[in-house]
Coordinates of C-alpha atoms in Angstrom, one line a residue:
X1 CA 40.8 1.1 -2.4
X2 CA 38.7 4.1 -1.3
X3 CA 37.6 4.6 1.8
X4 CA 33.8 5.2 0.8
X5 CA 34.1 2.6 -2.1
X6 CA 34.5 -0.1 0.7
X7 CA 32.0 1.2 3.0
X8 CA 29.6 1.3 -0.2
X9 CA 30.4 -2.4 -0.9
X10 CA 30.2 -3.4 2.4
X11 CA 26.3 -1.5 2.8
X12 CA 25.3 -3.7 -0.2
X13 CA 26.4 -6.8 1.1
X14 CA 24.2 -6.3 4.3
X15 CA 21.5 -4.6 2.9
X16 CA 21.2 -7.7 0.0
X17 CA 20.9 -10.0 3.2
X18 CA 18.3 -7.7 4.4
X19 CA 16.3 -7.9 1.4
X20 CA 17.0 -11.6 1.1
X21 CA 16.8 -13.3 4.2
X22 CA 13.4 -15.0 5.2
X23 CA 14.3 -14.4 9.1
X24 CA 11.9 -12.1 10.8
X25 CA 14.2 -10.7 13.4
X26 CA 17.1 -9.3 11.9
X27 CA 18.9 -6.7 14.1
X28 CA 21.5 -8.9 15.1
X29 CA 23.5 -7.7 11.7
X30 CA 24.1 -4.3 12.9
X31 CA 26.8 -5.8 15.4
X32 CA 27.6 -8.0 12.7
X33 CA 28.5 -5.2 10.0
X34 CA 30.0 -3.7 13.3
X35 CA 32.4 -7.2 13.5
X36 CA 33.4 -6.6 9.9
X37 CA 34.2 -2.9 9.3
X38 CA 36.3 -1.9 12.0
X39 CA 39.4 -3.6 10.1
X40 CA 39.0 -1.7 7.2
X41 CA 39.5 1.5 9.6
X42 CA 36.8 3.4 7.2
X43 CA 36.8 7.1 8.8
X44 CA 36.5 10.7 8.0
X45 CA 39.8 13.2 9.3
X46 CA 37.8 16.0 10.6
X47 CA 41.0 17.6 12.2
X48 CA 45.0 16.8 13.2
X49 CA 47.4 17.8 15.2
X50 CA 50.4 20.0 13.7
X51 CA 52.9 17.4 13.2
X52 CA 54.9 14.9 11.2
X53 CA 54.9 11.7 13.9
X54 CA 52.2 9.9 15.1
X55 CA 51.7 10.8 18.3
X56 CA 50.5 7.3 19.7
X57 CA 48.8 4.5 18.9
X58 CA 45.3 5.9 18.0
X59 CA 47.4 8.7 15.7
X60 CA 47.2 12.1 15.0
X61 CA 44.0 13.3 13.4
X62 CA 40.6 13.6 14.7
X63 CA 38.2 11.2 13.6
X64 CA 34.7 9.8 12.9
X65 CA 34.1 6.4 12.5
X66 CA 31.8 6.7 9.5
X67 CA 30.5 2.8 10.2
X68 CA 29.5 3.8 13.5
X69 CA 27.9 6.9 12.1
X70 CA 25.6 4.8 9.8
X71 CA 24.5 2.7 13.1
X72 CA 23.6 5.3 15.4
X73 CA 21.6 6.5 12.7
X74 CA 19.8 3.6 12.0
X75 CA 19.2 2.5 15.7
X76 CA 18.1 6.0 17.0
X77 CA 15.8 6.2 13.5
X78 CA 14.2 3.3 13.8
X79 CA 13.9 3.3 18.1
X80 CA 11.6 4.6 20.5
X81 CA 13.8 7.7 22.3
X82 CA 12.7 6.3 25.8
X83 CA 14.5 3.0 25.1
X84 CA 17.7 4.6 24.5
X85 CA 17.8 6.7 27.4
X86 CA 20.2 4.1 28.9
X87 CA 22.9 5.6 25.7
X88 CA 23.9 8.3 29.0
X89 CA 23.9 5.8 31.5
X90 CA 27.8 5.4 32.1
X91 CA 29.6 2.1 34.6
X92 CA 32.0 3.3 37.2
X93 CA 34.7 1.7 35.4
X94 CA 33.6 4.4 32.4
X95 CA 33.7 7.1 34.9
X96 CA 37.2 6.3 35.9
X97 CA 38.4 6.3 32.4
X98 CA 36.9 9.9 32.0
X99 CA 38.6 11.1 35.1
X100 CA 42.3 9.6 33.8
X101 CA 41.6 11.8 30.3
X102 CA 40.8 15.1 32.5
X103 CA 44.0 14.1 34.4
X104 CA 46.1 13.5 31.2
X105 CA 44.6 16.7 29.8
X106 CA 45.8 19.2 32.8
X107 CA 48.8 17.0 32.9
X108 CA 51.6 20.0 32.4
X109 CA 54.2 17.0 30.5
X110 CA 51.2 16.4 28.2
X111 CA 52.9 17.3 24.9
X112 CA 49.8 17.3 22.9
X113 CA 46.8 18.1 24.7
X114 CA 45.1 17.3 20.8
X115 CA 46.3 13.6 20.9
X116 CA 44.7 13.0 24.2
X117 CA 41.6 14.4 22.6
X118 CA 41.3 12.4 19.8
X119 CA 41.7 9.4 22.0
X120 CA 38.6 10.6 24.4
X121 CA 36.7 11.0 21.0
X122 CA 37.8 7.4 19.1
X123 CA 37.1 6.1 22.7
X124 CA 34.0 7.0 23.7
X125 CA 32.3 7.1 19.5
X126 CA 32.5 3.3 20.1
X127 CA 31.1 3.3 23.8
X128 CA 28.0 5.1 22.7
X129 CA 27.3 2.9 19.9
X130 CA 27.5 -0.1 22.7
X131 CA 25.4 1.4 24.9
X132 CA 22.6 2.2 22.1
X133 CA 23.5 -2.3 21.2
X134 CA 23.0 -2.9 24.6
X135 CA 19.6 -0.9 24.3
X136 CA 17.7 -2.3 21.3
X137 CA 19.5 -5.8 21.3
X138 CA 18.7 -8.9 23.6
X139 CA 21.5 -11.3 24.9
X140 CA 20.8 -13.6 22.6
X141 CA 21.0 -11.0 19.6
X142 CA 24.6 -10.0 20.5
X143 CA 25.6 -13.3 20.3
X144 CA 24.1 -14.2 17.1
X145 CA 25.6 -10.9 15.5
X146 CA 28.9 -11.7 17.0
X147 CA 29.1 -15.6 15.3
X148 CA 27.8 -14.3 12.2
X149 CA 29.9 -11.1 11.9
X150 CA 32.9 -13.0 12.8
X151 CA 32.1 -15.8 10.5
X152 CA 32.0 -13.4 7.6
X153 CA 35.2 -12.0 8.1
X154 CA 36.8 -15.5 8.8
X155 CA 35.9 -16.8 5.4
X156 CA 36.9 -14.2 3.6
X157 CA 40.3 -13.7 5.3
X158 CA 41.2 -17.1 5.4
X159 CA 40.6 -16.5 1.5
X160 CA 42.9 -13.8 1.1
X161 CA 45.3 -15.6 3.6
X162 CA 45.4 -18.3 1.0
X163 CA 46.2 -15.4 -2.0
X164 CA 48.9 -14.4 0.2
X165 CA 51.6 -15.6 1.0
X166 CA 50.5 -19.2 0.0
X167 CA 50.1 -18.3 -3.9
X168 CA 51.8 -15.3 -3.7
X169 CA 49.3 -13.2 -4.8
X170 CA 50.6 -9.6 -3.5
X171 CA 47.9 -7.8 -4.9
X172 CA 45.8 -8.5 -2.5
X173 CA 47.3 -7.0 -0.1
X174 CA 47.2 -3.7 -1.1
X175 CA 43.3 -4.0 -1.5
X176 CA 42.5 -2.2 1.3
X177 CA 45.4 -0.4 3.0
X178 CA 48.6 1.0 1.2
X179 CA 50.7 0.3 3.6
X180 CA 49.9 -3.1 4.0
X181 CA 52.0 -4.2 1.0
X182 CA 55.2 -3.5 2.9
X183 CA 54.3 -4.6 6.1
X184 CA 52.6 -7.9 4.4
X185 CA 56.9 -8.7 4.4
X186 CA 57.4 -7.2 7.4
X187 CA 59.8 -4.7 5.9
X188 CA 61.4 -7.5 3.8
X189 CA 62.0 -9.8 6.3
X190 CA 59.7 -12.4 6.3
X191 CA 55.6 -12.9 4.3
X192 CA 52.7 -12.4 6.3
X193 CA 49.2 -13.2 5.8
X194 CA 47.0 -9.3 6.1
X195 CA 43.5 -10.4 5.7
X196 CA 41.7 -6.5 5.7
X197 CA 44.3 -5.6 8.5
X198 CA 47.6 -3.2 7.9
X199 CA 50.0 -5.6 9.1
X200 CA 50.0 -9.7 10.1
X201 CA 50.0 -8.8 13.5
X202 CA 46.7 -6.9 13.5
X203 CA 45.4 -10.5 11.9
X204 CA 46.8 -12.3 14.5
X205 CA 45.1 -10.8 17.1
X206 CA 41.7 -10.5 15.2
X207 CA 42.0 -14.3 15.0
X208 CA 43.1 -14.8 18.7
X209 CA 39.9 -12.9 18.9
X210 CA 37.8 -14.9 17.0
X211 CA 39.6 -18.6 17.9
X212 CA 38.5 -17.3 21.5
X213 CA 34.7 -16.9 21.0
X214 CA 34.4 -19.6 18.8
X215 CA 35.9 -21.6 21.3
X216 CA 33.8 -20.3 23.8
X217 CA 30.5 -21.4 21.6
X218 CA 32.0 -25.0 21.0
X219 CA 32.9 -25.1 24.6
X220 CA 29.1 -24.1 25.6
X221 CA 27.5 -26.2 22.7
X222 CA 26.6 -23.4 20.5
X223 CA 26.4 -24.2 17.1
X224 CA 29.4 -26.6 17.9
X225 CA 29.9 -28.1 14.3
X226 CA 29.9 -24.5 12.6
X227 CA 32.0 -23.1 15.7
X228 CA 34.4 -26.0 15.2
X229 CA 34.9 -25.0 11.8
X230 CA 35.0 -21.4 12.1
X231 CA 37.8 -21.8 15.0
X232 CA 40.0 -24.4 12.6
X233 CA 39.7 -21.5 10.1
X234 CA 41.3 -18.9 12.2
X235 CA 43.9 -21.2 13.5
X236 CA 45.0 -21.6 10.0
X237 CA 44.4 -18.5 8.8
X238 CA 46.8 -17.5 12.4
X239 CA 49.4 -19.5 11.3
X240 CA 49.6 -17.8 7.8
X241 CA 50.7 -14.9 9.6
X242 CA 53.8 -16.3 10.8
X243 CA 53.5 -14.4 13.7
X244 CA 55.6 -16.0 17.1
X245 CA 54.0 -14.3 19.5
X246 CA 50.5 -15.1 18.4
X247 CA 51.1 -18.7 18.0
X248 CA 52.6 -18.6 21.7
X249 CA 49.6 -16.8 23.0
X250 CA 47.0 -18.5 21.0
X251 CA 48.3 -21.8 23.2
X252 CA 48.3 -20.7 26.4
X253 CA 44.7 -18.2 25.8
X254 CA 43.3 -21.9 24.8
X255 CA 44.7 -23.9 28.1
X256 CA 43.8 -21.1 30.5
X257 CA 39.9 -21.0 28.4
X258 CA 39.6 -24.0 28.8
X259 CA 41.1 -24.4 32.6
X260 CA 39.2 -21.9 34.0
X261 CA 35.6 -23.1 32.4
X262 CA 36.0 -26.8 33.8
X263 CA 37.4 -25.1 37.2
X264 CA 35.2 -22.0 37.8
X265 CA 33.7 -23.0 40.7
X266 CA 37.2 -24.5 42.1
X267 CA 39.9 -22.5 43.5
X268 CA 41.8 -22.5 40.1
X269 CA 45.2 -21.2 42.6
X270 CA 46.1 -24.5 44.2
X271 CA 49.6 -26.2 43.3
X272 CA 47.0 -29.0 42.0
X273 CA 45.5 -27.1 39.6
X274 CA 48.4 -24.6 38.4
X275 CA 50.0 -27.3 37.7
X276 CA 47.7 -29.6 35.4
X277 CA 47.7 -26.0 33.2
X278 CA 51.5 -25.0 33.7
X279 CA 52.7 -28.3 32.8
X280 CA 50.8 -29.1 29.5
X281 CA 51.7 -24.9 28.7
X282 CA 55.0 -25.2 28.8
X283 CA 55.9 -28.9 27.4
X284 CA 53.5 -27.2 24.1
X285 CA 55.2 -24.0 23.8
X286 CA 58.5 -26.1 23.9
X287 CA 57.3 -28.2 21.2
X288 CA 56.6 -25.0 19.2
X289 CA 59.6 -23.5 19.8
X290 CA 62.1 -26.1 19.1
X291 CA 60.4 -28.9 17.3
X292 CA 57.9 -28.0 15.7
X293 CA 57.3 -27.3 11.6
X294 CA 57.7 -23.6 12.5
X295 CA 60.5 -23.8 15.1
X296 CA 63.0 -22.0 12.6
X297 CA 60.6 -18.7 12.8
X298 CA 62.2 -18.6 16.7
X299 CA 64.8 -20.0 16.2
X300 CA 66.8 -18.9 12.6
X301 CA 64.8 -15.6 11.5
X302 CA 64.7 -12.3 12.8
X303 CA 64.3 -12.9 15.9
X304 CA 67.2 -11.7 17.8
X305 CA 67.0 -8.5 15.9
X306 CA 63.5 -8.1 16.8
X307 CA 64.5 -9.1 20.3
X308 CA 66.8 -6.1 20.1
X309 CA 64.8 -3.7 18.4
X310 CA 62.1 -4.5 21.5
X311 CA 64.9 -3.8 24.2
X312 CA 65.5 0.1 22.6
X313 CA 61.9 0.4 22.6
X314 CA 61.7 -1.0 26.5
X315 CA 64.9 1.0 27.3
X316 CA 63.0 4.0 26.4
X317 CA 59.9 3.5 28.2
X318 CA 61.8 3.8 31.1
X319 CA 62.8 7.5 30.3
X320 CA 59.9 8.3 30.0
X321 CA 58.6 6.8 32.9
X322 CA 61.8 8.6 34.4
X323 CA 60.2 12.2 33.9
X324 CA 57.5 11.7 34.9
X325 CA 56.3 8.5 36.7
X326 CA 53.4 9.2 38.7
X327 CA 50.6 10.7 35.8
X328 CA 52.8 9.7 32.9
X329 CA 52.7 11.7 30.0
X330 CA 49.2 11.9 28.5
X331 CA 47.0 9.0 26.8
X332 CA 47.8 8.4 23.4
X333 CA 51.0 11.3 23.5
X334 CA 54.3 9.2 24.2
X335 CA 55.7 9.6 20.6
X336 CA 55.0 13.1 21.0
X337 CA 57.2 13.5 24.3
X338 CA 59.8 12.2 22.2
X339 CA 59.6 14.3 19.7
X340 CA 59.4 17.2 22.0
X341 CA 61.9 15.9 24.5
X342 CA 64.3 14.7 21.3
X343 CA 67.6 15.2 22.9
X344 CA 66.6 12.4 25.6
X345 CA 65.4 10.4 22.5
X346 CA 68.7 10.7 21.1
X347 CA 70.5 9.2 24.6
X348 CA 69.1 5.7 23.7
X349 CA 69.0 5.6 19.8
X350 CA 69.3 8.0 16.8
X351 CA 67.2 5.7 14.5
X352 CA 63.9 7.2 13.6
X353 CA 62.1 4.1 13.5
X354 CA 61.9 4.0 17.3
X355 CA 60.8 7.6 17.7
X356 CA 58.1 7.2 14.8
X357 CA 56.7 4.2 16.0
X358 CA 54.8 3.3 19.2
X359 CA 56.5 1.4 22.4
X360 CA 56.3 -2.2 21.1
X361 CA 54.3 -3.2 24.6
X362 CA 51.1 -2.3 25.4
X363 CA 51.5 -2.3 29.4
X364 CA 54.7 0.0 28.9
X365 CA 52.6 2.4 27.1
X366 CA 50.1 2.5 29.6
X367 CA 53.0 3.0 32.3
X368 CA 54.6 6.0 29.7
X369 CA 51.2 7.4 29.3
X370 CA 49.1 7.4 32.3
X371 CA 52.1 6.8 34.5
X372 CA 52.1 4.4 38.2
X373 CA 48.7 5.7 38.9
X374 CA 46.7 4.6 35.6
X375 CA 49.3 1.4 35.6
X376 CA 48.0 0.0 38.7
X377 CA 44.3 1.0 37.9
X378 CA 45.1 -1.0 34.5
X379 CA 46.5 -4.5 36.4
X380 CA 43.4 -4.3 39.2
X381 CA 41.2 -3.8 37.0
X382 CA 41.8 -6.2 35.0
X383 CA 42.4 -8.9 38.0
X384 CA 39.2 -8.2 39.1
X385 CA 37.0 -8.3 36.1
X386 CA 39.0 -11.6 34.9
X387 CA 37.8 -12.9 38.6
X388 CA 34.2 -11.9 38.2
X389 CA 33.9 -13.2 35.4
X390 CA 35.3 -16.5 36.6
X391 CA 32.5 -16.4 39.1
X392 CA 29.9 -15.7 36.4
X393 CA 31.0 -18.6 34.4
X394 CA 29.9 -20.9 37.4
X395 CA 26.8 -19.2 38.4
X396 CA 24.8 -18.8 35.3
X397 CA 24.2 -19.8 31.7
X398 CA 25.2 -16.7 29.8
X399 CA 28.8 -18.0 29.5
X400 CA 30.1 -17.5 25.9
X401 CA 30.4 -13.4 26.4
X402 CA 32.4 -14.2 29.9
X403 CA 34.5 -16.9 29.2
X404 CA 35.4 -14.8 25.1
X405 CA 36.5 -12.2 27.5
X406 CA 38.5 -13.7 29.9
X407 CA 40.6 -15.3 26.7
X408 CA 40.5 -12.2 24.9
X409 CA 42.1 -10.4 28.3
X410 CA 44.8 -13.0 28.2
X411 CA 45.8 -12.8 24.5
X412 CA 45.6 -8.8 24.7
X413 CA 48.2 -9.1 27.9
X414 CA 50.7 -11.8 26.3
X415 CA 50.7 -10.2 23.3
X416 CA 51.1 -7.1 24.1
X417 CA 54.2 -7.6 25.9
X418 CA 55.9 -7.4 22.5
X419 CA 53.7 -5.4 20.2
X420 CA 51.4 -2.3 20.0
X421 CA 48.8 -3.8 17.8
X422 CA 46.1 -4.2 20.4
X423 CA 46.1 -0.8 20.8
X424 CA 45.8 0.2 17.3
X425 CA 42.6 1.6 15.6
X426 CA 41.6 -1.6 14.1
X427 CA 41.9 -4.1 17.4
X428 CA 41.0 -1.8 20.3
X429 CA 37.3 -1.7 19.6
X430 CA 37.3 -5.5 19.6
X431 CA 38.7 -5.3 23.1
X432 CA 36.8 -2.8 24.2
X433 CA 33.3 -4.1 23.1
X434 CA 33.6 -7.5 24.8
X435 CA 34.9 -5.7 28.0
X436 CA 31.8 -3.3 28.0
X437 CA 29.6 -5.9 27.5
X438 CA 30.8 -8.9 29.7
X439 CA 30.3 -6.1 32.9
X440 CA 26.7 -5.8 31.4
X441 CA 26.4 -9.2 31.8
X442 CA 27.8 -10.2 34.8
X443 CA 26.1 -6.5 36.1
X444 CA 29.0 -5.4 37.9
X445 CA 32.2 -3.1 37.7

């Protein structure tokens, strides 16, 4: 379907509710039409870089987000300039991020100086359009865009979930993206629910995403009967997508959730305590794995050929890492290092697939592309803001952005140690918004 033909249907549905809705206060659906486009990856190529391979996750052409486009122009329209002022005010961790793309661009094994700009633009589009939600909406406001955007979405993907594969309706996977209707099989090998997504992976994380916030609302008594119903939806709608490592990192995203909540005050380190989440992690995933109604996806499918495919894909992380381990090769550049570094590509496999498609591991691309100084920037980070957070959740009310994040940071990491997705142009903003804003709440970096 085209690209402005979807953004155009979209529009109506929000302006309808607009028009319609009795409530007085209403600005809480501009995150919520944020929530529901990003999937559809609705953009306009405004330049690319002069080749046939994607260079890295985020891809090869220069793009705006034309959703994003529509809200800065309605919030700086309809806002007093002084109360956007704060659009220019940056974090430290922000700052930090800037300084790894000026490193990455006078990085002399930077391939493609382009890629790492397009990733610097896609990046910082969506952290504008947070700061100017962070302006002209209140706590509460984000949270009620939030529910209702991802309530939107989750009925009417557990809808198309149902179409396919459960009634094997393949049409409706093609709705959205063309290339969706191969990797809805992945490739053949097994069906996949796609929701609005590219591939069943993309859904899985979208619904890791939204099992974790709506868990976070039950958990904190928000709208707990509609939260309960909205997180049984993307459980289901997660399991249509037959994807193992979701389902693995769905269970333990939920035990640590709910581990850290009930222990935030607590030193959550202690034997004790590991313990009363390790055991009950484990003796699940077991049951998964081997017992389970879905047991034969680890155990009888694809997944030793997976397993291998992975291992290549690892295998050549390292050579890159090898040339060049300290500033890595430039963010969102690996594939392009391969391509121009093709006789080392060759050493480890001659099959195309692996040099066409990013590192299937998000914390190896990282390593790859921003090399030991941005990988260790990446893991502190991360530690600390996970512990801040922890802190927050025992200190005030304002819980359900904190504890979403700190579930959202453990599904991004288990996942990604076998897939790319939550780097790709439909996930990352996700990540990204409920990292930006969780530091605005808990007002730290």
């Amino acid at each position: 379907m085209s690209t402005f033909i979807i953004l155009e249907l979209i529009l109506l549905f929000y302006f309808s509710r607009i028009l319609f809705s009795r409530e007085k206060n209403k600005k809480y659906l501009l995150l919520s039409f944020f929530i529901v486009s990003v999937p559809f990856e609705l953009t306009k190529v405004i330049g690319s870089e002069n080749t046939q391979l994607v260079s890295g996750t985020l891809g090869s052409n220069i793009m705006i987000i034309l959703p994003n486009l529509f809200l800065l122009g309605i919030i700086i329209l309809t806002h007093e300039w002084k109360k956007l002022k704060r659009i220019f005010l940056f974090d430290f961790w922000v700052k930090i991020l800037f300084m790894l793309i000026i490193v990455s661009l006078i990085n002399p094994n930077n391939s493609s100086l382009i890629s790492t700009v397009i990733f610097a633009i896609f990046v910082f589009q969506y952290l504008i359009l947070f700061n100017l939600f962070h302006s002209t909406l209140s706590y509460f406001q984000i949270i009620e865009g939030l529910f209702d955007g991802f309530r939107v979405a989750s009925i009417i993907q557990l809808i198309l979930a149902i179409c396919f594969p459960i009634l094997k309706m393949k049409t409706v996977t093609s709705l959205f993206h063309t290339a969706s209707i191969e990797w809805s099989t992945r490739l053949g090998s097994r069906d996949g629910a796609v929701g609005f997504f590219v591939s069943p992976g993309n859904l899985a994380i979208f619904n890791m995403i939204a099992i974790a916030f709506f868990f976070s609302c039950y958990t904190n008594k928000i709208k707990k009967t509609y939260s309960l119903i909205f997180l049984i939806f993307n459980i289901i709608t997660l399991f249509l997508t037959y994807s193992r490592t979701a389902y693995l990192s769905t269970v333990v995203m939920i035990f640590c959730m709910y581990f850290i909540n009930r222990y935030s005050a607590k030193n959550i380190f202690s034997i004790v305590n590991l313990l009363k989440v390790i055991l009950p992690i484990c003796l699940i995933l077991s049951w998964v794995v081997f017992y389970s109604p879905v047991s034969d996806l680890f155990l009888k499918s694809d997944g030793t050929e997976q397993y291998d495919n992975r291992m290549v894909h690892w295998l050549m992380a390292g050579n890159i890492f090898s040339a060049s381990p300290i500033l890595g090769v430039g963010l969102n550049s690996h594939l392009s290092f391969l391509k121009s570094n093709y006789t080392f590509a060759s050493s480890v496999t001659f099959n195309e697939f692996f040099t066409s498609n990013p590192i299937h591991n998000i914390h190896l691309i990282v390593l790859s592309e921003i090399g030991l100084l941005g990988f260790i920037l990446w893991i502190v980070f991360f530690l600390r803001l996970v512990n801040k957070l922890k802190i927050s959740l025992s200190l005030n009310n304002n819980k359900i952005i904190p504890l979403s994040t700190i579930g959202i940071i453990i599904a991004f990491f288990l996942y990604g140690i076998t897939g790319w997705a939550p780097f790709s142009v439909s996930i990352l903003p996700y990540f990204i918004f409920f990292v930006f804003y969780s530091i605005k709440v808990i007002g730290s970096d």
